Structures are given as structure tokens and as C-alpha cells.
């Protein structure tokens, strides 16, 4: 009888542990989804978000609205992240196509965690596009095709 009681207590303990882990996991996931769904007070210009130049090394851009004189395409992606090689090739293709008409930067959040925090980077890749006046045109936390990026750059005022 005592063995059955011990086994029942152990089974009950394991069941409680599994239920608690299940609740913890889904509560964490729910909080992440809630944060994404809640509109954050996104600054509307580069100046409000960025206090120094977006470069390939992950430093931010100091651009006053109207001084940029060209759209900015910034992509937050990490070397270890699957698909970031493709993102790099895509950004190189856009950069070579438009040359100096658009400022293109790929930023590794590990190189500049402060900048990643400023832009509230939660997923990789994250694409951010500003027009020449510094107005936010696009923020996308997913992989994008060349056509999607070109359409967004068109909204930012970029023409061939």
C-alpha cells in the first residue's frame, strides 16, 4: 500500500511540475505577443531614434530630418541567424542598383545592443526604412523579398 501511495505522490508531483512549466511557457509567449500587438510610441523621425551614423559596424546615424537627402534602409540581422547571408546579398544588390540614392546598412544587434534596444529589436531580421525627411516608412520583423523592399523604398521616395 505504501508503494502505491509513494508512486501516486510522485505522479502527482510530476503532473504539477509539467502543468507549471506549461503555464510558464505560454505566459511568456503571451507576453511577447502582447508586446508586439501593443502599439509602442514609435518616434517618427531618425533624429528621435538615432543619435549617431548607421554603419556596417552597428553604430547609429546622426541625421536631422531633411539632412539625409536620401532614404535609409537599415536591417538588423546577426551572423549566426539563418538567412542573414541572403539578407546581406539582397542589401548589396539594392545598394549597387541605387548607388548613392539610398543609405543601406546591416546592423548586428550584438555589435550595438544599445541601438537594438532603441529600435526595440525583438526578431531577426528586422527591416526599417526612413524617407529622406526622416519619417518612418516601414518596420518589418520578418524576412522580406526584394520586391517588397523595393516597393517600400518607392514609398520612401526612391526612384530608379
Short mmCIF file of C-alpha atoms in Angstrom, two decimals:
data_model
loop_
_atom_site.label_atom_id
_atom_site.label_comp_id
_atom_site.label_asym_id
_atom_site.label_seq_id
_atom_site.Cartn_x
_atom_site.Cartn_y
_atom_site.Cartn_z
CA UNK A 1 0.00 0.00 0.00
CA UNK A 2 2.84 2.34 0.86
CA UNK A 3 4.44 1.84 -2.59
CA UNK A 4 1.19 2.85 -4.30
CA UNK A 5 0.99 5.99 -2.15
CA UNK A 6 4.60 6.95 -2.95
CA UNK A 7 4.01 6.32 -6.63
CA UNK A 8 0.80 8.40 -6.55
CA UNK A 9 2.57 11.27 -4.78
CA UNK A 10 5.40 11.15 -7.30
CA UNK A 11 2.99 11.06 -10.23
CA UNK A 12 1.06 13.98 -8.76
CA UNK A 13 4.30 15.95 -8.28
CA UNK A 14 5.43 15.34 -11.84
CA UNK A 15 1.99 16.31 -13.16
CA UNK A 16 2.06 19.56 -11.17
CA UNK A 17 5.56 20.32 -12.44
CA UNK A 18 4.54 19.72 -16.07
CA UNK A 19 1.45 21.93 -15.65
CA UNK A 20 3.54 24.72 -14.09
CA UNK A 21 6.09 24.54 -16.91
CA UNK A 22 3.27 24.62 -19.46
CA UNK A 23 1.73 27.70 -17.80
CA UNK A 24 5.11 29.43 -17.53
CA UNK A 25 5.93 28.78 -21.20
CA UNK A 26 2.62 30.02 -22.57
CA UNK A 27 2.53 33.01 -20.23
CA UNK A 28 5.95 34.04 -21.55
CA UNK A 29 4.81 33.57 -25.14
CA UNK A 30 1.60 35.51 -24.45
CA UNK A 31 3.61 38.43 -23.02
CA UNK A 32 5.78 38.52 -26.16
CA UNK A 33 2.71 38.57 -28.40
CA UNK A 34 1.07 41.22 -26.24
CA UNK A 35 4.15 43.44 -26.51
CA UNK A 36 4.09 43.13 -30.31
CA UNK A 37 0.37 43.85 -30.53
CA UNK A 38 0.56 46.90 -28.28
CA UNK A 39 1.45 49.91 -30.40
CA UNK A 40 4.58 51.40 -28.95
CA UNK A 41 5.24 55.09 -29.12
CA UNK A 42 7.40 54.83 -32.21
CA UNK A 43 9.36 58.00 -32.82
CA UNK A 44 8.51 59.42 -36.22
CA UNK A 45 11.95 60.56 -37.32
CA UNK A 46 15.51 59.33 -37.44
CA UNK A 47 16.59 62.12 -35.09
CA UNK A 48 14.28 60.94 -32.33
CA UNK A 49 15.51 57.35 -32.57
CA UNK A 50 19.10 57.53 -33.61
CA UNK A 51 21.78 59.64 -32.04
CA UNK A 52 24.87 58.71 -34.08
CA UNK A 53 25.50 57.23 -38.02
CA UNK A 54 24.13 53.70 -39.01
CA UNK A 55 27.22 51.94 -40.30
CA UNK A 56 28.08 48.38 -41.07
CA UNK A 57 29.59 48.07 -37.61
CA UNK A 58 26.32 48.76 -35.85
CA UNK A 59 26.78 52.43 -34.91
CA UNK A 60 23.70 54.64 -35.22
CA UNK A 61 23.21 57.57 -37.72
CA UNK A 62 23.01 61.23 -36.72
CA UNK A 63 20.65 62.55 -39.36
CA UNK A 64 18.40 65.53 -38.87
CA UNK A 65 15.13 65.34 -40.81
CA UNK A 66 15.78 66.79 -44.23
CA UNK A 67 19.57 66.41 -43.95
CA UNK A 68 19.61 62.77 -45.00
CA UNK A 69 18.59 63.80 -48.53
CA UNK A 70 18.03 60.12 -49.28
CA UNK A 71 16.07 57.21 -47.82
CA UNK A 72 17.67 54.90 -45.26
CA UNK A 73 17.29 51.12 -45.31
CA UNK A 74 18.57 49.55 -42.10
CA UNK A 75 18.42 45.82 -41.43
CA UNK A 76 19.11 44.29 -38.04
CA UNK A 77 20.44 40.78 -38.55
CA UNK A 78 23.02 38.53 -36.88
CA UNK A 79 25.78 36.48 -38.46
CA UNK A 80 24.59 33.34 -36.67
CA UNK A 81 20.98 33.79 -37.84
CA UNK A 82 19.83 31.54 -40.65
CA UNK A 83 19.16 33.58 -43.78
CA UNK A 84 21.31 36.58 -42.90
CA UNK A 85 23.73 35.73 -45.71
CA UNK A 86 20.79 36.06 -48.07
CA UNK A 87 19.85 39.37 -46.44
CA UNK A 88 23.40 40.64 -46.95
CA UNK A 89 23.31 39.68 -50.64
CA UNK A 90 19.91 41.35 -51.04
CA UNK A 91 21.12 44.56 -49.40
CA UNK A 92 24.26 44.54 -51.57
CA UNK A 93 22.08 44.16 -54.66
CA UNK A 94 19.88 47.11 -53.63
CA UNK A 95 22.94 49.21 -52.74
CA UNK A 96 24.60 48.54 -56.11
CA UNK A 97 21.36 49.19 -58.00
CA UNK A 98 20.68 52.57 -56.39
CA UNK A 99 24.27 53.51 -55.52
CA UNK A 100 24.17 56.76 -53.54
CA UNK A 101 20.38 57.30 -53.79
CA UNK A 102 19.78 55.23 -50.64
CA UNK A 103 21.79 54.64 -47.47
CA UNK A 104 21.87 50.89 -46.81
CA UNK A 105 23.10 49.46 -43.50
CA UNK A 106 23.15 45.97 -41.99
CA UNK A 107 23.49 46.04 -38.22
CA UNK A 108 24.28 43.13 -35.91
CA UNK A 109 22.46 43.75 -32.59
CA UNK A 110 25.34 42.05 -30.75
CA UNK A 111 27.69 44.76 -32.05
CA UNK A 112 25.45 47.56 -30.79
CA UNK A 113 22.93 46.38 -28.17
CA UNK A 114 22.07 49.98 -27.28
CA UNK A 115 20.94 50.68 -30.84
CA UNK A 116 18.97 47.42 -30.92
CA UNK A 117 17.25 48.49 -27.71
CA UNK A 118 16.46 51.96 -29.14
CA UNK A 119 14.79 50.37 -32.14
CA UNK A 120 13.09 47.72 -29.99
CA UNK A 121 14.54 44.83 -31.98
CA UNK A 122 12.79 41.60 -30.95
CA UNK A 123 13.13 39.49 -34.09
CA UNK A 124 15.80 38.99 -36.71
CA UNK A 125 15.81 40.13 -39.39
CA UNK A 126 14.12 43.49 -38.77
CA UNK A 127 13.98 45.92 -41.68
CA UNK A 128 13.50 49.65 -41.02
CA UNK A 129 13.10 52.24 -43.78
CA UNK A 130 13.07 56.02 -43.36
CA UNK A 131 12.36 58.55 -46.09
CA UNK A 132 14.71 61.47 -46.82
CA UNK A 133 12.90 63.63 -44.26
CA UNK A 134 13.49 61.06 -41.52
CA UNK A 135 9.91 59.76 -41.37
CA UNK A 136 9.47 56.06 -40.59
CA UNK A 137 8.07 54.36 -43.71
CA UNK A 138 8.44 50.67 -42.84
CA UNK A 139 9.25 48.44 -39.91
CA UNK A 140 9.10 44.73 -40.66
CA UNK A 141 10.17 41.96 -38.28
CA UNK A 142 10.41 39.23 -40.88
CA UNK A 143 12.32 38.23 -43.98
CA UNK A 144 11.34 40.38 -46.95
CA UNK A 145 11.68 39.83 -50.68
CA UNK A 146 13.48 42.20 -53.00
CA UNK A 147 10.13 43.27 -54.48
CA UNK A 148 8.72 44.12 -51.04
CA UNK A 149 11.78 46.17 -50.13
CA UNK A 150 11.74 48.00 -53.47
CA UNK A 151 8.03 48.82 -53.01
CA UNK A 152 8.73 50.20 -49.51
CA UNK A 153 11.70 52.19 -50.81
CA UNK A 154 9.39 53.56 -53.50
CA UNK A 155 7.05 54.74 -50.71
CA UNK A 156 10.09 56.40 -49.16
CA UNK A 157 10.57 58.37 -52.38
CA UNK A 158 13.30 56.30 -54.04
CA UNK A 159 13.12 56.15 -57.82
CA UNK A 160 15.38 54.46 -60.38
#
